[in-house]
PDB file of C-alpha atoms in Angstrom:
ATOM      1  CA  UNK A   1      16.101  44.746 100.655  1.00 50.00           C
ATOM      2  CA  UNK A   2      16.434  47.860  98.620  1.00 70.00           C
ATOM      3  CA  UNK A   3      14.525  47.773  95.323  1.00 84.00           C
ATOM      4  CA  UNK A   4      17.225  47.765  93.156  1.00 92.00           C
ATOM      5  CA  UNK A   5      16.800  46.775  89.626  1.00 96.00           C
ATOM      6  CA  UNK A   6      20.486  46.700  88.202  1.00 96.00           C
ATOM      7  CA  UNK A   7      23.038  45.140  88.871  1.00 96.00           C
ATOM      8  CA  UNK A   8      25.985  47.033  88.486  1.00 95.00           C
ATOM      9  CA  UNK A   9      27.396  49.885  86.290  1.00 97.00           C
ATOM     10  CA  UNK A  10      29.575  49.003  83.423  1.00 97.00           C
ATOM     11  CA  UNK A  11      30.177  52.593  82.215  1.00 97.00           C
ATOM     12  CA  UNK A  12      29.999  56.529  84.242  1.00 97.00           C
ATOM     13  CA  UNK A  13      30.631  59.148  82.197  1.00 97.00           C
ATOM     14  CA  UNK A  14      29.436  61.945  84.731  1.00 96.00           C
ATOM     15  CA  UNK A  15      27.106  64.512  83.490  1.00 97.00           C
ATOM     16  CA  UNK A  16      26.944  62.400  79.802  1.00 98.00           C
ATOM     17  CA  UNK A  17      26.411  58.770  79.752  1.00 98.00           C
ATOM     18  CA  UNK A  18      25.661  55.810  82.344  1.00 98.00           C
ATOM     19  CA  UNK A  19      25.817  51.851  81.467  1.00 98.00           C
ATOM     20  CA  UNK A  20      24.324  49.125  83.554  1.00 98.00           C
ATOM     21  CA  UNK A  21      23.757  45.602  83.329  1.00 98.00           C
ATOM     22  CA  UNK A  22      20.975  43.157  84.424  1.00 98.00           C
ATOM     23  CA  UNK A  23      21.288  39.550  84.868  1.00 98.00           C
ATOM     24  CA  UNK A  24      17.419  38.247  84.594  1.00 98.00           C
ATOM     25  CA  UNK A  25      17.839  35.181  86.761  1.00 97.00           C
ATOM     26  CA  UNK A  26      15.013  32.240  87.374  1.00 96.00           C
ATOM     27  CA  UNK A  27      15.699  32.529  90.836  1.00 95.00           C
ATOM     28  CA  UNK A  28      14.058  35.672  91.344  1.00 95.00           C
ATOM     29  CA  UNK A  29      10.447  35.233  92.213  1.00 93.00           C
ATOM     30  CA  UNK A  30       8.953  37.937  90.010  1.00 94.00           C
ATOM     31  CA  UNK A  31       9.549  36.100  86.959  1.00 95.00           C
ATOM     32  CA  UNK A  32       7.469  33.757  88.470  1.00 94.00           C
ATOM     33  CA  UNK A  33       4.464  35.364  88.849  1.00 93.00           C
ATOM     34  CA  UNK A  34       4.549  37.147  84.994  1.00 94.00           C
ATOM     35  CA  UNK A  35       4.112  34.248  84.108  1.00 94.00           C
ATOM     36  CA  UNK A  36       4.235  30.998  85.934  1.00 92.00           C
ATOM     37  CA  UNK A  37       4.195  29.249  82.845  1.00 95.00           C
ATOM     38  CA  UNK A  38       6.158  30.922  81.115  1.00 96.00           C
ATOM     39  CA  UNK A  39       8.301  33.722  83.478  1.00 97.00           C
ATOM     40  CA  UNK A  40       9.514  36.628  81.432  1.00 97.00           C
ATOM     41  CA  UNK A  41      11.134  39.868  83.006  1.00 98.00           C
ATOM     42  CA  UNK A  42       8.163  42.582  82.928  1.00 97.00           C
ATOM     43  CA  UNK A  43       8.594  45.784  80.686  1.00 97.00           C
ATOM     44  CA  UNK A  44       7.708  48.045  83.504  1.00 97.00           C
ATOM     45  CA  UNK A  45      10.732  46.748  85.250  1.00 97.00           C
ATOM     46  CA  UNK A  46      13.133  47.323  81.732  1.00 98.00           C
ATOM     47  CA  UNK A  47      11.810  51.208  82.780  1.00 98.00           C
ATOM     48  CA  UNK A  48      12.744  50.874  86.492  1.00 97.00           C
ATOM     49  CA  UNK A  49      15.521  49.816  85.382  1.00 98.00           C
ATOM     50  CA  UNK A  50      16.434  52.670  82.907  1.00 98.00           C
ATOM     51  CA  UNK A  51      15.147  55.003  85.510  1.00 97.00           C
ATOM     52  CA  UNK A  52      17.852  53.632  87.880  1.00 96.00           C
ATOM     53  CA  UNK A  53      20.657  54.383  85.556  1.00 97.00           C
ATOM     54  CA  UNK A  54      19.645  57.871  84.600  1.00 98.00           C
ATOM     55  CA  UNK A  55      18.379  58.668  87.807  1.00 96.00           C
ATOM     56  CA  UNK A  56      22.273  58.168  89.140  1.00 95.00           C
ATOM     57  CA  UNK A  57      23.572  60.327  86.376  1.00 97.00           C
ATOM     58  CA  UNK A  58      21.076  62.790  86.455  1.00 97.00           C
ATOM     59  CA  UNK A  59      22.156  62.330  90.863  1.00 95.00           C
ATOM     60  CA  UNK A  60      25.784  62.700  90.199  1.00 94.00           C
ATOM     61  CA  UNK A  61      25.579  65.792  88.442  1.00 94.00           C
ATOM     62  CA  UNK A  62      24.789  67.435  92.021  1.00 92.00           C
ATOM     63  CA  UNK A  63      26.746  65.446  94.010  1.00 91.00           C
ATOM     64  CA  UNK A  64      23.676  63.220  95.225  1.00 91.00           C
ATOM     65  CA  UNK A  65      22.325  66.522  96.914  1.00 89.00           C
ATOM     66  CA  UNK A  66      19.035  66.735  95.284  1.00 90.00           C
ATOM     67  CA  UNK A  67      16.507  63.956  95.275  1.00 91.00           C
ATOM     68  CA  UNK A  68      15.846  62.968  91.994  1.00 94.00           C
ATOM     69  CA  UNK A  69      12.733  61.192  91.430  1.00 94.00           C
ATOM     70  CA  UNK A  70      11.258  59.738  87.899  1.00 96.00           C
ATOM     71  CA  UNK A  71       8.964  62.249  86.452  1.00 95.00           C
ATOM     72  CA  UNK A  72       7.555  61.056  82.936  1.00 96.00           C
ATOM     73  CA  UNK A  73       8.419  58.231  80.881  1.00 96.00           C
ATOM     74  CA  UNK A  74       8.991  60.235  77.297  1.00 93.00           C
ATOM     75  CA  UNK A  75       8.911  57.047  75.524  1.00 93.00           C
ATOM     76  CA  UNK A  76       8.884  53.144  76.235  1.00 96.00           C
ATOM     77  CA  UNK A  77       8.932  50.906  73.794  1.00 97.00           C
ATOM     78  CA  UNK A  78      10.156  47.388  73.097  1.00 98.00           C
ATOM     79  CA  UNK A  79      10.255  44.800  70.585  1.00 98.00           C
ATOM     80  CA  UNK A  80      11.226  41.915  72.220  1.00 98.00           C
ATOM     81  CA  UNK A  81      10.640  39.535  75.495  1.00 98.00           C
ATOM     82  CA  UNK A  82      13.534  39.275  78.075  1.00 98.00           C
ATOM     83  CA  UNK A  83      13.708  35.894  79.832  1.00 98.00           C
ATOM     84  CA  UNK A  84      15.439  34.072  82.672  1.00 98.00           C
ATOM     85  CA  UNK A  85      19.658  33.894  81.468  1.00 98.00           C
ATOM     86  CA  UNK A  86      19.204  36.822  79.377  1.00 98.00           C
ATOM     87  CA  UNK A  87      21.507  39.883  80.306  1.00 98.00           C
ATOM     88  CA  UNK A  88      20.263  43.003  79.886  1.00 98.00           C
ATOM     89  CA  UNK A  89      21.814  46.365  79.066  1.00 98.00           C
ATOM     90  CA  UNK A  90      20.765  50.073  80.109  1.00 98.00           C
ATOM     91  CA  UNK A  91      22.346  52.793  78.072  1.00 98.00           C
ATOM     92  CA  UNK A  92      21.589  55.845  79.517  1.00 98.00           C
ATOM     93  CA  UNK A  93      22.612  59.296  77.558  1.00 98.00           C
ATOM     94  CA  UNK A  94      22.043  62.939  78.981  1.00 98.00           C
ATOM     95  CA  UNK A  95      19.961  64.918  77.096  1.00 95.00           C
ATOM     96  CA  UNK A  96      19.174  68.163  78.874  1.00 93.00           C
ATOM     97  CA  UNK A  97      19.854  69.382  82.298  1.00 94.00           C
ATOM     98  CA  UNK A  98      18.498  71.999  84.378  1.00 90.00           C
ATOM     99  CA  UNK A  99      18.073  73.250  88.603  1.00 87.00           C
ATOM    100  CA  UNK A 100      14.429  71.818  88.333  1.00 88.00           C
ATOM    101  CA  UNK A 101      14.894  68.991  85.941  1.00 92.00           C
ATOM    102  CA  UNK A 102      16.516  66.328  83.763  1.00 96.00           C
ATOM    103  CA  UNK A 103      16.003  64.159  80.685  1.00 96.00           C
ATOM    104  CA  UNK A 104      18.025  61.358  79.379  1.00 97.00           C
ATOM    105  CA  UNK A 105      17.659  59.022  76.282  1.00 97.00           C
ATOM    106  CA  UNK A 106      17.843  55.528  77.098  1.00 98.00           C
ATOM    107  CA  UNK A 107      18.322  52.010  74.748  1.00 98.00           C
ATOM    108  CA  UNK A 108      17.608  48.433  76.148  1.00 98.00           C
ATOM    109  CA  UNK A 109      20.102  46.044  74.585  1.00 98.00           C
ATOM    110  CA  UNK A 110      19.660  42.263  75.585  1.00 98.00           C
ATOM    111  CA  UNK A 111      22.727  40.453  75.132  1.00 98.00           C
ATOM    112  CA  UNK A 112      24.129  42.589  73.126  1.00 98.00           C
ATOM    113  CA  UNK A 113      21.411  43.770  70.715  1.00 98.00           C
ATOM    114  CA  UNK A 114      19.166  46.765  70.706  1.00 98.00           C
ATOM    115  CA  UNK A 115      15.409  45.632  71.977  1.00 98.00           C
ATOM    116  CA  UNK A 116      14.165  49.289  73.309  1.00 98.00           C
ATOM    117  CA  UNK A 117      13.892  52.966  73.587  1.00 98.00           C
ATOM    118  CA  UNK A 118      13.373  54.380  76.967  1.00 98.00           C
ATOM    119  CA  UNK A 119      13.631  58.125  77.224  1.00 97.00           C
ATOM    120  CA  UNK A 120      12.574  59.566  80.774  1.00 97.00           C
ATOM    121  CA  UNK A 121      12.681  62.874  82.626  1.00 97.00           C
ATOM    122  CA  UNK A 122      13.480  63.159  86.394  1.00 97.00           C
ATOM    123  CA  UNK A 123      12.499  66.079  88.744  1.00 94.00           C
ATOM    124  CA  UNK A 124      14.449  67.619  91.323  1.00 91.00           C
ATOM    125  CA  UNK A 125      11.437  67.728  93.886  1.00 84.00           C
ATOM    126  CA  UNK A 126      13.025  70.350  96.626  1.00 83.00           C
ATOM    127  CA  UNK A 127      12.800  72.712  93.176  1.00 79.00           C
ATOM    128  CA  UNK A 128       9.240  72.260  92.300  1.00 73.00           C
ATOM    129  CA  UNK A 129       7.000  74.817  91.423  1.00 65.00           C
ATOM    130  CA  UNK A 130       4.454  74.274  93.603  1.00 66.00           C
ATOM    131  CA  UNK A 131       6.728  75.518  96.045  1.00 69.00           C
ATOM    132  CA  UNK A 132       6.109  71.501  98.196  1.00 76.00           C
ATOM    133  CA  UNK A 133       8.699  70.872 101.393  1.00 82.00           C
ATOM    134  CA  UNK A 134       9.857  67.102 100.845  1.00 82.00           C
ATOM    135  CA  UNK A 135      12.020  65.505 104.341  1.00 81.00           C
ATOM    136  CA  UNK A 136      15.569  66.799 104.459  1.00 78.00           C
ATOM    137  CA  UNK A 137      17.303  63.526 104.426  1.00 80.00           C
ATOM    138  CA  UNK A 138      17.560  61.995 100.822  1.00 78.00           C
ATOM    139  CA  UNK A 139      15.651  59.118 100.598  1.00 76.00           C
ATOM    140  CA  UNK A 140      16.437  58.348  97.069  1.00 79.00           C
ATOM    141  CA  UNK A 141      20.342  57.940  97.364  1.00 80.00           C
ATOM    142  CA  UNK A 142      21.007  56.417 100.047  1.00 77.00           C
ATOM    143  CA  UNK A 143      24.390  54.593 100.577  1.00 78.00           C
ATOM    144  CA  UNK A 144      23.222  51.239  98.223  1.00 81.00           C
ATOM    145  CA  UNK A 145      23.349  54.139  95.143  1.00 81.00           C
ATOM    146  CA  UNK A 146      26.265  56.032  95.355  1.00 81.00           C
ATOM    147  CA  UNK A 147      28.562  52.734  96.329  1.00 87.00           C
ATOM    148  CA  UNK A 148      27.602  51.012  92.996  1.00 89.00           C
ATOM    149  CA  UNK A 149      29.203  54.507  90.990  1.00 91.00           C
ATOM    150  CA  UNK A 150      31.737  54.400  93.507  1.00 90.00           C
ATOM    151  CA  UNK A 151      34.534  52.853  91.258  1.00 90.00           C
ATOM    152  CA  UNK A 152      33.842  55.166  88.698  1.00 92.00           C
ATOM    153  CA  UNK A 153      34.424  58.661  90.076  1.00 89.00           C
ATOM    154  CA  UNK A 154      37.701  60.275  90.983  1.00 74.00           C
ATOM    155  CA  UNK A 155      38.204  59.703  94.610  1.00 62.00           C
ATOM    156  CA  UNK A 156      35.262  56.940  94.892  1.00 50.00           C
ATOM    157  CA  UNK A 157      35.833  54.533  97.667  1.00 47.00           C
ATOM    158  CA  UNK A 158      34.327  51.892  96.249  1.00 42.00           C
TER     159      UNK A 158
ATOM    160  CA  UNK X   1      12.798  81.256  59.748  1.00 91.00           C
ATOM    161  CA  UNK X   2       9.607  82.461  58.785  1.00 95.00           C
ATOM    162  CA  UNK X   3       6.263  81.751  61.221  1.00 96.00           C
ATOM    163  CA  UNK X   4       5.373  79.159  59.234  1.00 97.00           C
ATOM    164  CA  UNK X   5       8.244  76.847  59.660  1.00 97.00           C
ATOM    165  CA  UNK X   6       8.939  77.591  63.276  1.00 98.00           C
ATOM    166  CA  UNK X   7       5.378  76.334  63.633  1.00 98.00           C
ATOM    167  CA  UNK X   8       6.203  73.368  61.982  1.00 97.00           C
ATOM    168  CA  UNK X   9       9.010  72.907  64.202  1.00 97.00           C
ATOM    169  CA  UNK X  10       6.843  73.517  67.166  1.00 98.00           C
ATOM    170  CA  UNK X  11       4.753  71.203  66.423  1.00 98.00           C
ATOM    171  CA  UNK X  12       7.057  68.555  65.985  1.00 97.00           C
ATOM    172  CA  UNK X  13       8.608  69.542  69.390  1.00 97.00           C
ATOM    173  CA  UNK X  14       4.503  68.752  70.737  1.00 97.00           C
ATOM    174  CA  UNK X  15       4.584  65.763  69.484  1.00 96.00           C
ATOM    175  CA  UNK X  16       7.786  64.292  70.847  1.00 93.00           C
ATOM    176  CA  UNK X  17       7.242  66.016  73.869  1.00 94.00           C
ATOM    177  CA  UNK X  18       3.070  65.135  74.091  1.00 94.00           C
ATOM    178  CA  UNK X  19       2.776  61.888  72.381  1.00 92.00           C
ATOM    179  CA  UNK X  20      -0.264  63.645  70.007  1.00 95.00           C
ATOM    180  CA  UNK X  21      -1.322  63.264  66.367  1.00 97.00           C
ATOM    181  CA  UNK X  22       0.467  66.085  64.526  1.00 96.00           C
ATOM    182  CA  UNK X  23      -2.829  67.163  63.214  1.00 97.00           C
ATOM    183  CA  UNK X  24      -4.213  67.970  66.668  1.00 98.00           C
ATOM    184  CA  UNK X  25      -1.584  70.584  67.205  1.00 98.00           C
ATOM    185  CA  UNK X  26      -3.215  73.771  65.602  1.00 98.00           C
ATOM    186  CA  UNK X  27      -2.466  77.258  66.118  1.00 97.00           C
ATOM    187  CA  UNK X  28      -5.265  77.403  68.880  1.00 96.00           C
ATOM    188  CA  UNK X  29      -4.948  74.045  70.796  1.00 97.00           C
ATOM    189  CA  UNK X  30      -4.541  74.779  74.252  1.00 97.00           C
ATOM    190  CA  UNK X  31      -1.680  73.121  75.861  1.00 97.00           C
ATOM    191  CA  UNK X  32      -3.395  71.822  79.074  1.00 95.00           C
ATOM    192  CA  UNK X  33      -6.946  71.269  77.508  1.00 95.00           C
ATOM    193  CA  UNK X  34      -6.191  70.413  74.295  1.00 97.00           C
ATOM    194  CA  UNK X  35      -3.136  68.378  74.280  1.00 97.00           C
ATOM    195  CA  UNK X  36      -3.072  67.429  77.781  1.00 96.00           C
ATOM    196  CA  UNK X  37       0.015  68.780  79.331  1.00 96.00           C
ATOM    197  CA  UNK X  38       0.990  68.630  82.924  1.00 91.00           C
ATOM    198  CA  UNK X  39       3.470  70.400  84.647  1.00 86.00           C
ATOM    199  CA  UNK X  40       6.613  68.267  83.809  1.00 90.00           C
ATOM    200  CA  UNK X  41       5.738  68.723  80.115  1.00 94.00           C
ATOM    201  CA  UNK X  42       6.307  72.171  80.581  1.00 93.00           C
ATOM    202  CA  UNK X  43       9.486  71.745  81.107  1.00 91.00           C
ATOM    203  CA  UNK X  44      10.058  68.885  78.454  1.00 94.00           C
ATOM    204  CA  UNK X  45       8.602  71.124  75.864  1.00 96.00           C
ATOM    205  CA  UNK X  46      11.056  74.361  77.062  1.00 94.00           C
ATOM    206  CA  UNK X  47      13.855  71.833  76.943  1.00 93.00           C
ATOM    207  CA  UNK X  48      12.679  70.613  73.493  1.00 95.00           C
ATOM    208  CA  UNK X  49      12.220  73.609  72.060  1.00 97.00           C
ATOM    209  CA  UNK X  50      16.179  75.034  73.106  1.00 95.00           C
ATOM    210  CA  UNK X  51      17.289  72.727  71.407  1.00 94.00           C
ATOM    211  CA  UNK X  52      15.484  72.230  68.212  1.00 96.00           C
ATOM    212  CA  UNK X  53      16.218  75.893  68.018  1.00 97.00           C
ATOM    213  CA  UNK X  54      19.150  76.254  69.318  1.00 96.00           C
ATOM    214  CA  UNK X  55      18.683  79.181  71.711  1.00 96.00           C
ATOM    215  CA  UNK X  56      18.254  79.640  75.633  1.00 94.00           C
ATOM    216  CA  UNK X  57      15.001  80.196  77.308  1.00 94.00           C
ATOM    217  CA  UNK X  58      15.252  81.855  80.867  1.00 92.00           C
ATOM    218  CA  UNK X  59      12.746  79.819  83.458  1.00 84.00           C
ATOM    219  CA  UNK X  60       9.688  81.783  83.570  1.00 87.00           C
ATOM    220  CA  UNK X  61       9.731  83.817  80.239  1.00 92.00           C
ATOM    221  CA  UNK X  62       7.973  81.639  77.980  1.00 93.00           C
ATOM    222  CA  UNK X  63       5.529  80.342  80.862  1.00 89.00           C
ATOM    223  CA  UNK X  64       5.577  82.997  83.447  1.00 88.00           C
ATOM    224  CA  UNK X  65       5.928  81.599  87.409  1.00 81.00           C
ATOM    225  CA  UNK X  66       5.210  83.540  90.487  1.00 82.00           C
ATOM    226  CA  UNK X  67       2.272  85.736  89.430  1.00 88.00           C
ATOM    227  CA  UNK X  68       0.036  83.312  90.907  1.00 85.00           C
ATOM    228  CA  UNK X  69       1.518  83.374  94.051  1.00 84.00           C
ATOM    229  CA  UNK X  70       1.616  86.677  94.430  1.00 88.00           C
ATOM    230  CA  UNK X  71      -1.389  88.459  96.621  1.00 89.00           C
ATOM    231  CA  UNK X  72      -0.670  91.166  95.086  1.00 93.00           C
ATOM    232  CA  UNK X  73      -1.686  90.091  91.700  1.00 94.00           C
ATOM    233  CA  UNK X  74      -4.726  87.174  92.734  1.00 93.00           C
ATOM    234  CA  UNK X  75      -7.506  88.596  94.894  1.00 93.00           C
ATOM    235  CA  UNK X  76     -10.340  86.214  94.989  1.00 92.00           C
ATOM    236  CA  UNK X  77      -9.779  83.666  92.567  1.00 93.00           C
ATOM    237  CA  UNK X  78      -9.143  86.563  89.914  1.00 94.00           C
ATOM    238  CA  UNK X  79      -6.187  88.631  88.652  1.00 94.00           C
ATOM    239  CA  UNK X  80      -5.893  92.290  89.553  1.00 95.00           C
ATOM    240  CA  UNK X  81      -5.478  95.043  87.784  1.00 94.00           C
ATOM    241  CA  UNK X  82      -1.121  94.945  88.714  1.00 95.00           C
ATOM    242  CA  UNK X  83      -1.625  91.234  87.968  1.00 94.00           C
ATOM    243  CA  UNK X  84      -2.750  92.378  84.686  1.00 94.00           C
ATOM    244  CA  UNK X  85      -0.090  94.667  83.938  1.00 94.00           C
ATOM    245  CA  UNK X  86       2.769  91.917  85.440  1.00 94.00           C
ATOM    246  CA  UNK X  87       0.834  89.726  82.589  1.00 94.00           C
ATOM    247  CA  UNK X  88       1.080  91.647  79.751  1.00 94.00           C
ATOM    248  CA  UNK X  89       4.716  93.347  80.228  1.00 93.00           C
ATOM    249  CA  UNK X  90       5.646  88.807  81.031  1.00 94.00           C
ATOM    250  CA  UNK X  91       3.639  87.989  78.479  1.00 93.00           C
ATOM    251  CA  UNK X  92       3.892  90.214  75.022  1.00 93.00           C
ATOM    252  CA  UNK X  93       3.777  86.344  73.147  1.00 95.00           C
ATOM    253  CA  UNK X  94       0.362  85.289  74.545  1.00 94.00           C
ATOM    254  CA  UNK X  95      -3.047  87.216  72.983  1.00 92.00           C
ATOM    255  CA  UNK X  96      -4.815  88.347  76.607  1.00 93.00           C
ATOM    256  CA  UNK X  97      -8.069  89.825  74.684  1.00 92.00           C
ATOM    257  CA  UNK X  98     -10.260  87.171  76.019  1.00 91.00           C
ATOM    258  CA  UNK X  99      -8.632  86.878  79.267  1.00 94.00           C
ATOM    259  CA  UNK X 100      -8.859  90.419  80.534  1.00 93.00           C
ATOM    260  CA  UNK X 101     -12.447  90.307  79.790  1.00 93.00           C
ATOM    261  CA  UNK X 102     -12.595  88.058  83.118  1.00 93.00           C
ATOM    262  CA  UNK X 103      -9.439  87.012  84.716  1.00 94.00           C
ATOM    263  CA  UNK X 104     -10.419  83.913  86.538  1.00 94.00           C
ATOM    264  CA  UNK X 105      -7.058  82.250  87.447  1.00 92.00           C
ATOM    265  CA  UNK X 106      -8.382  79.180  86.685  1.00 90.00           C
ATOM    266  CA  UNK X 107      -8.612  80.179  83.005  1.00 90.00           C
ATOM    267  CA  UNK X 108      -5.189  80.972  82.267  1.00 90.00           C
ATOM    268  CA  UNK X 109      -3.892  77.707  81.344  1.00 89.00           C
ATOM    269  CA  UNK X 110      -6.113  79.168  77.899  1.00 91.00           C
ATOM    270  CA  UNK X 111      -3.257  81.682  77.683  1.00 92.00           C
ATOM    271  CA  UNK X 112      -0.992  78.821  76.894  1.00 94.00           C
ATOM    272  CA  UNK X 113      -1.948  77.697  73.493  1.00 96.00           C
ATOM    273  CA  UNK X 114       0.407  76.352  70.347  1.00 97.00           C
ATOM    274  CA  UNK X 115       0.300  80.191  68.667  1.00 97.00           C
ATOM    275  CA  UNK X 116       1.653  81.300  72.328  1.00 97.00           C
ATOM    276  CA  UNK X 117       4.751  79.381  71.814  1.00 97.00           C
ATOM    277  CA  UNK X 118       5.642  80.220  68.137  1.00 98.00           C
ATOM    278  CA  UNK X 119       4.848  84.093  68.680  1.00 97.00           C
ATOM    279  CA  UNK X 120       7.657  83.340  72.028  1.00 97.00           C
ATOM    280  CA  UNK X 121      10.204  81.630  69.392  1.00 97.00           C
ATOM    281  CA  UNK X 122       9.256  84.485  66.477  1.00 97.00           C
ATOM    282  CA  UNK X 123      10.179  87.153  69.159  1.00 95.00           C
ATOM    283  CA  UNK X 124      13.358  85.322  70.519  1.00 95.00           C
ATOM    284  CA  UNK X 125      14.886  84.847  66.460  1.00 95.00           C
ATOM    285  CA  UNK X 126      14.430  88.071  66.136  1.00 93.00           C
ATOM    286  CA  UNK X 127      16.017  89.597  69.045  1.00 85.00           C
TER     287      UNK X 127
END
C-alpha cells in the first residue's frame, strides 16, 4: 500500500494553491498505537500530510518530471488534537519557486477551523548542488499521485 | 534604504528562515557556525530575502557555486591563487582579509556571515 496520507484533493490551482482533505478514521491502526487509550492522529502525520499536498503542486509545476522530495519543515505548529471522525483540511499556497527548489505555506483546518501552520520547502534532488545522481525513474510520483490531480488539470484522465 | 534598516530586514529574513533569537543575528554571526544553516537554508534565505526586498538574485551571486569544484581553484584542501581571484571578482560583498591569510576550504563557510548578506543587498539597491 502506498503511504498516502490524504485522501483526495478538493482544490488545484496549478503553480498557486492545492486543497486536500483527510478523513481520520478509528479504523486505521495508527491511531491505535498514539494512543491506545486514547487514539489521536499524530502531528508528524498533519506534516506528511501537508507535505503531500505541496509536494503535488510544487510536482505539477514540471509536469511530474522532477522528483520532489520534502526538504525542511519552515514551521509546524498546532494548537489542537485531531481525533478519530474529525476531517481534516490541507491548504497548501505557493510561495516561491525555483529549478532547485520550492516553498509553500500551508494551514491545517479541522472541520472547518484553522488548528495549524505548516510551511515546508521541497528540493528538486536531480538539481542539487552536490552535484548527487538519484535513479532515473521517479519514485516519488508514481501513478497513485498524479491520478488523484487528475480531475483537476486540463486534459486529466481521471 | 540605508544599511541599517536593510540589516534589520535581514535579520528578520534569519529568523523566519533559521528559527533563531533575533539577538543572535549580529553583523558577524556566521551563517553555518553561528546560526546553524544547512544547505536548503541557503536557498530559503535567497528566496526570503527576494522577496522581502523585492529584487532578483541570480543562483550563485550572493553564495558563489562551482569554485569548489573546480581543480583549478582547490589544490590540496586550499584555494589557489586563480581561486582567489574567482573569489574576490564573485565575491566584492564578503570581507576575504582573514581568509586569504590561509585559504583552507574548509573555512569558507566564515565568508558567509550576516554583514556578507547586507553588504550583497546594499550593492544590489544601489545598482
Amino acid at each position: 500500500m502506498r503511504w498516502m496520507w490524504i485522501d483526495r484533493f478538493t482544490e488545484f490551482l496549478p503553480g498557486k494553491r492545492a486543497v486536500a482533505i483527510k478523513n481520520v478514521s478509528l479504523a486505521e491502526e495508527h491511531v491505535h498505537d498514539h494512543y491506545e487509550a486514547f487514539p489521536m492522529h499524530p502531528a508528524s502525520l498533519m506534516i506528511e500530510g501537508m507535505a503531500q499536498t505541496g509536494g503535488i503542486l510544487v510536482g505539477q509545476m514540471t509536469n511530474f518530471q522532477e522528483k520532489v522530495v520534502l526538504a525542511k519543515v519552515t514551521k509546524a505548529e498546532f494548537d489542537d488534537i485531531v481525533c478519530p471522525g474529525d476531517q481534516l483540511t490541507y491548504e497548501a499556497d505557493m510561495e516561491s519557486f525555483a529549478r532547485e527548489a520550492a516553498s509553500i505555506r500551508g494551514v491545517v483546518r479541522k472541520n472547518g477551523n484553522p488548528i495549524g501552520t505548516v510551511d515546508l520547502m521541497f528540493s528538486h534532488v536531480d538539481q542539487n548542488l552536490a552535484g548527487t545522481k538519484f535513479p532515473e525513474e521517479n519514485f516519488v510520483f508514481t501513478g497513485s499521485f498524479q491520478r488523484m490531480v487528475a480531475p483537476f488539470l486540463e486534459g486529466g484522465d481521471g | 534604504m540605508t544599511e541599517t534598516e536593510v540589516f534589520a530586514k535581514v535579520q528578520e529574513t534569519l529568523v523566519d528562515a533559521l528559527g533563531v533569537d533575533d539577538d543572535e543575528v549580529t553583523p558577524q554571526a556566521t551563517l553555518t557556525g553561528d546560526l546553524g544553516a544547512e544547505s536548503i537554508d541557503f536557498l530559503d534565505i535567497v528566496f526570503r530575502l527576494e522577496k522581502a526586498f523585492n529584487i532578483k538574485i541570480p543562483r550563485g551571486e550572493l553564495f558563489p557555486d562551482n569554485i569548489l569544484n573546480n581543480p583549478e581553484f582547490v589544490q590540496n584542501g586550499r584555494l589557489t591563487d586563480a581561486g582567489l581571484k574567482e573569489l574576490r571578482q564573485r565575491m566584492p560583498h564578503a570581507d576575504l582579509t582573514e581568509f586569504e591569510k590561509n585559504p583552507d576550504i574548509n573555512k569558507m563557510a566564515d565568508l558567509f556571515k550576516v554583514q556578507t548578506i547586507v553588504n550583497y543587498i546594499v550593492g544590489k539597491l544601489a545598482a
